[in-house]
Structures are given as structure tokens and as C-alpha cells.
Amino acid sequence: MVQDDQPIIKVSRLRNKFGLQVVHDQLDFSVKRGEVMGIVGGSGTGKSVLLRTIIGLNRPSSGLIEVFGQDTSKLRGNEARALQARWGVLFQDGALFSSLTVAQNIEAPIKEHTKLSKELRQELIDVKVSMVGLPPDAANKFPSELSGGMRKRAGLARALALDAEIVFLDEPTAGLDPIGAAKFDELIQELQATLGLTVVMVTHDLDSLHAICDRVSVLLNKKVKVGTIPELIREPDPWIDEYFKGPRGRAAETAKSRSANRVNGLSLSRSVAIEASSLGSTKEKI
């Protein structure tokens, strides 16, 4: 995954407080352009709160949030709308408008932020539906007529409707069976590589963390520890130790190793086949 060391998202000294409960205190967090960042943590550590604060759905008690180098607290009106059009959000279970079809859900942000003709909007809808792996006839269905996995794909299509540069995902594989979750991970990985997306993903899914995340942010004690999984495993913290080194964490790591070996084996087989073909052609010429 091509990355830029310059942060595309930068959160400094963030403090989130609800009544007497302090969720984040002097939290620093940044995401590089082009990376897939996972966010994990125990119950009540404020994973979704952090995501919602970055996109402006929650106003922090204090701190600075910069996206694309802009202080989000200083933007108003058209400036704020222009910034928000550069990211997309997939909430849990898709959060689609239940009274609208999939096509109408995808069209909603296009109508809100652009003045494209109906014909061009329809072309974009068709592209987005295909992009997330939905069949064409899914566009005319209502969310209640779709499976859980299809609703998530439809929600992702809406998140990408305006060619977002950043995609925020809140528990994208929750509720999916292992095969469906793996396919959704593959979709995110393919879209990230093809479109150069920056992805920020709240998840509990260790398979997803191992499969597609470049780095992981662990929310602990109202702050955050960030690193690759091998780096985090070396952290002397009981929660991190139990999370990544427990039975589920070991199984996810083993699955990733097997997948990598399978890919490497296929690459080696292809290389051998190509070399054998080349040798055969050479013998024919001789």
C-alpha cells in the first residue's frame, strides 16, 4: 500500500467528556495518507466516539483535529461541506435510509453536493454498485430486501459516491459470517489499492486487523498506542497481551501466515511455469 508520511488526519490533545465521564484525555492520533488504520480497544474506551469526533458528529471538550491540513473547528458553511465531501462513512450495518432504494441512497450525497444531471447521477450509481460487488438489480431494492452483507456493500457504495479520499468504517464485518467477512476485507483491500484510499476502521475482528491493516491504534487509559501488530505485541500491557496473544489472536495470526504462504506458493508456481515455458520455447528455437 502506497503511503505518504505526511498525516492526512491529525488529532492533538483531544479530550472527550460526557458529564463526569472522561473518555479521551490529551489523546494524540494521526493517520498517514494511503494507509489502513485499525482502531481497537475494550468496551467503553471510545472507539466510535473517536471516529465520530473526527468527522464532526461529536464536539470535543478540547483539542485540535486537522483533516487534509485544515482545522475542522474553524470551518463553516461551504468550507465545511467541501471538506466533508472528501470523506465517506460506513456506519454499522450500513445505516441506509430504509425508505429509499439502494440507488436512491447512493444518489443522496451526489444530489446534496453536486449539480450533476439525472443521467450522470445514474451513471455514477451504476459504477458504484458494480464497484462494491453488488448485482445490478440490487440498485432497485430496499435495504430490508438485502442480506446483511449486501447492506454493508450498499453502505460502502454510498460512502464512495463522491469519490471519497478517506473512508471511515465502523465495525464493517460485524454480524457477517467468516466467509462474508473475509470477502468484505478483500473488497476493502482492492478498493484501497485501486483508488488510493485512506481507511480508518473501528473493528473487533482480529482477522481483519491481520489481513488489511497497516497499523493499529489501541485505545487504553483514555489515550492511544499505535503501531504495527508485531510492534504492539511487544508492549507490556495486559489488555494488548490478552487481545493479540490470546487464542483468537493466535488463530488470526496463523490464518494470515497460511494465506501468505499460499500466495507465495502460487507466485512460485507461476514463476516456475513461466520459466519452464521459456525453456521450452528456447529448446524449440534450438
XYZ file of C-alpha atoms in Angstrom:
286
model
C 0.000 0.000 0.000
C 1.497 3.326 -1.091
C 1.684 5.727 1.823
C 2.710 9.310 2.474
C 4.385 10.019 5.813
C 2.557 13.355 5.995
C -0.568 12.816 8.165
C -3.864 13.172 6.353
C -5.609 13.137 9.764
C -4.014 14.646 12.845
C -5.640 14.737 16.284
C -3.810 16.592 19.069
C -4.541 16.761 22.804
C -8.105 15.519 22.292
C -10.411 15.478 25.304
C -13.891 13.960 25.099
C -16.118 14.165 28.130
C -19.747 13.202 28.710
C -20.975 14.536 32.021
C -18.461 13.386 34.617
C -17.107 10.603 32.412
C -13.864 11.417 30.603
C -13.482 9.142 27.572
C -10.335 10.614 25.990
C -7.808 12.810 27.756
C -4.916 14.503 25.914
C -5.151 11.882 23.168
C -2.850 12.216 20.139
C -3.688 10.290 16.967
C -2.656 10.519 13.324
C -3.240 8.624 10.095
C -0.927 8.636 7.084
C -2.254 9.170 3.591
C -2.887 5.840 1.874
C -2.785 3.574 4.930
C -5.375 1.316 6.505
C -5.579 2.155 10.202
C -7.421 -0.144 12.589
C -8.870 1.132 15.877
C -9.415 -1.321 18.725
C -9.958 -1.183 22.450
C -12.042 -2.533 25.272
C -15.704 -1.686 25.851
C -16.152 1.976 26.789
C -12.758 3.149 25.528
C -14.395 5.405 22.933
C -13.567 3.808 19.587
C -16.708 5.017 17.824
C -16.559 8.280 19.774
C -13.111 8.970 18.311
C -14.376 8.283 14.795
C -17.493 10.417 15.282
C -15.414 13.258 16.705
C -13.078 13.302 13.710
C -15.986 13.524 11.245
C -17.721 16.223 13.264
C -20.678 14.337 14.747
C -19.324 14.849 18.251
C -17.880 18.133 19.533
C -14.822 17.545 21.753
C -14.286 19.315 25.069
C -10.877 20.442 23.825
C -8.144 19.566 21.365
C -7.291 20.076 17.701
C -8.500 17.995 14.754
C -6.922 18.550 11.349
C -8.019 16.744 8.189
C -6.206 17.473 4.911
C -4.268 20.085 6.905
C -7.429 22.027 7.813
C -8.575 22.765 11.364
C -12.090 21.321 11.301
C -13.281 23.544 14.170
C -12.735 26.686 12.093
C -14.701 25.584 9.029
C -18.243 26.756 8.468
C -20.834 26.585 5.713
C -19.489 25.795 2.247
C -15.940 25.209 3.527
C -17.141 22.539 5.950
C -19.333 20.943 3.278
C -16.440 20.856 0.814
C -14.240 19.091 3.371
C -16.937 16.584 4.321
C -17.424 15.713 0.647
C -13.838 14.394 0.619
C -14.611 11.553 3.027
C -17.200 8.819 3.272
C -18.545 6.910 6.258
C -19.861 3.364 6.582
C -21.744 3.063 9.856
C -22.641 -0.242 11.474
C -24.982 -2.372 9.344
C -24.796 0.239 6.565
C -27.154 2.780 8.216
C -29.064 3.123 4.946
C -32.248 5.176 4.643
C -34.858 2.447 4.944
C -37.467 4.270 2.827
C -35.064 4.694 -0.105
C -33.779 2.123 -2.577
C -30.071 1.364 -2.795
C -29.829 3.605 -5.872
C -31.570 6.461 -4.054
C -29.279 6.013 -1.036
C -26.213 6.299 -3.254
C -27.746 9.243 -5.102
C -28.445 11.211 -1.897
C -24.911 12.599 -1.332
C -24.469 13.179 -5.084
C -27.602 15.342 -5.171
C -26.569 17.070 -1.946
C -23.072 18.066 -3.051
C -23.235 18.339 -6.862
C -25.401 19.707 -9.655
C -24.991 16.739 -11.970
C -27.794 15.844 -14.343
C -30.060 12.898 -13.634
C -28.369 10.921 -16.424
C -24.874 11.457 -14.989
C -26.105 10.624 -11.493
C -27.489 7.354 -12.816
C -24.163 6.526 -14.457
C -22.368 7.140 -11.171
C -24.858 4.967 -9.295
C -24.273 2.107 -11.747
C -20.495 2.454 -11.342
C -20.649 2.463 -7.533
C -22.990 -0.540 -7.394
C -20.611 -2.514 -9.609
C -17.548 -1.265 -7.719
C -18.661 -2.812 -4.418
C -19.627 -6.140 -5.998
C -23.409 -5.828 -5.912
C -25.518 -7.240 -8.760
C -27.185 -4.565 -10.951
C -30.704 -5.474 -9.756
C -29.717 -4.653 -6.149
C -29.898 -0.950 -7.033
C -33.708 -1.024 -7.131
C -34.131 -2.924 -3.874
C -34.848 -1.505 -0.430
C -32.454 -2.203 2.480
C -34.977 -4.604 4.049
C -34.758 -6.757 0.913
C -30.983 -7.205 1.214
C -28.821 -9.539 3.272
C -26.556 -8.075 5.952
C -23.506 -8.341 3.721
C -25.294 -6.674 0.803
C -26.452 -3.813 3.043
C -22.856 -3.187 4.085
C -21.757 -3.141 0.446
C -24.575 -0.737 -0.384
C -23.497 1.472 2.517
C -19.945 1.379 1.214
C -21.167 2.368 -2.264
C -22.881 5.396 -0.719
C -19.707 6.245 1.230
C -17.788 6.234 -2.061
C -20.451 8.108 -4.037
C -18.402 11.331 -4.166
C -15.061 9.602 -4.826
C -14.008 9.917 -1.191
C -10.307 10.130 -0.366
C -10.839 8.879 3.205
C -13.284 6.157 4.239
C -14.304 5.688 7.865
C -15.638 2.218 8.707
C -17.398 1.404 11.971
C -17.370 -2.354 12.633
C -17.634 -3.215 8.900
C -17.572 -7.004 9.352
C -19.741 -7.218 12.490
C -22.575 -9.689 12.022
C -21.073 -11.324 8.942
C -20.151 -14.986 8.761
C -16.404 -15.745 8.386
C -16.619 -16.145 4.600
C -18.617 -12.929 4.176
C -16.230 -11.057 6.471
C -13.188 -12.294 4.537
C -14.766 -11.234 1.232
C -15.539 -7.787 2.641
C -11.925 -7.459 3.797
C -10.787 -8.363 0.277
C -13.123 -5.731 -1.164
C -11.715 -3.027 1.126
C -8.188 -4.070 0.241
C -8.908 -3.986 -3.501
C -10.631 -0.596 -3.330
C -7.839 0.853 -1.227
C -5.203 -0.308 -3.700
C -7.197 0.745 -6.775
C -8.433 4.121 -5.562
C -5.567 5.046 -3.229
C -7.952 5.357 -0.289
C -7.029 6.130 3.279
C -9.077 3.832 5.525
C -9.838 4.297 9.225
C -11.593 1.230 10.610
C -13.068 0.566 14.034
C -13.206 -3.198 14.468
C -13.010 -6.121 16.865
C -12.214 -8.526 14.044
C -8.663 -9.835 14.520
C -8.747 -11.436 11.081
C -9.401 -8.013 9.531
C -6.602 -6.430 11.549
C -4.103 -9.040 10.381
C -5.382 -9.144 6.802
C -5.617 -5.494 5.769
C -4.385 -3.055 8.436
C -1.008 -1.364 8.082
C -1.094 -0.106 11.660
C -3.418 -0.475 14.626
C -4.403 2.101 17.255
C -5.236 0.640 20.664
C -7.293 2.852 22.974
C -6.062 2.431 26.548
C -6.385 4.568 29.656
C -8.040 7.442 27.724
C -5.078 7.618 25.312
C -3.839 5.586 22.350
C -0.920 3.330 21.473
C -0.183 2.998 17.761
C 1.971 0.548 15.833
C 2.064 -2.498 13.622
C 0.774 -5.688 15.214
C 4.332 -7.042 15.791
C 5.231 -3.735 17.475
C 2.129 -3.727 19.671
C 2.640 -7.324 20.763
C 5.900 -6.226 22.382
C 4.065 -3.648 24.505
C 3.990 -4.594 28.217
C 0.253 -4.088 28.602
C -2.129 -6.784 29.937
C -5.014 -5.868 27.614
C -2.825 -5.844 24.495
C -1.199 -9.092 25.601
C -4.540 -10.830 26.102
C -6.055 -9.395 22.916
C -3.287 -10.216 20.453
C -1.736 -13.249 22.150
C -4.920 -14.987 23.283
C -6.408 -17.991 21.446
C -8.321 -15.819 18.961
C -5.288 -13.647 18.259
C -3.042 -16.664 17.688
C -5.620 -18.191 15.338
C -5.819 -14.963 13.298
C -2.024 -14.769 13.062
C -1.844 -18.413 11.932
C -4.543 -17.786 9.306
C -2.582 -14.829 7.953
C 0.623 -16.889 7.779
C -1.159 -19.664 5.896
C -2.656 -17.141 3.490
C 0.749 -15.561 2.881
C 2.342 -18.960 2.289
C -0.445 -19.865 -0.133
C 0.047 -16.622 -2.063
C 3.818 -17.107 -2.101
C 3.340 -20.678 -3.253
C 1.093 -19.577 -6.099
C 3.616 -16.904 -7.090
C 6.405 -19.504 -7.059
C 4.304 -21.890 -9.131
C 3.632 -19.147 -11.670
C 7.341 -18.293 -11.802
C 8.256 -21.946 -12.351
C 5.622 -22.272 -15.058
C 6.862 -19.149 -16.818
C 10.468 -20.357 -16.596
C 9.513 -23.809 -17.917
C 7.596 -22.230 -20.779
C 10.577 -20.028 -21.574
C 12.927 -23.008 -21.578
C 10.537 -24.912 -23.846
C 10.456 -22.035 -26.313
C 14.251 -21.850 -26.262
C 14.568 -25.588 -26.973
C 12.182 -25.229 -29.922
C 14.344 -22.470 -31.364
C 17.473 -24.618 -30.948
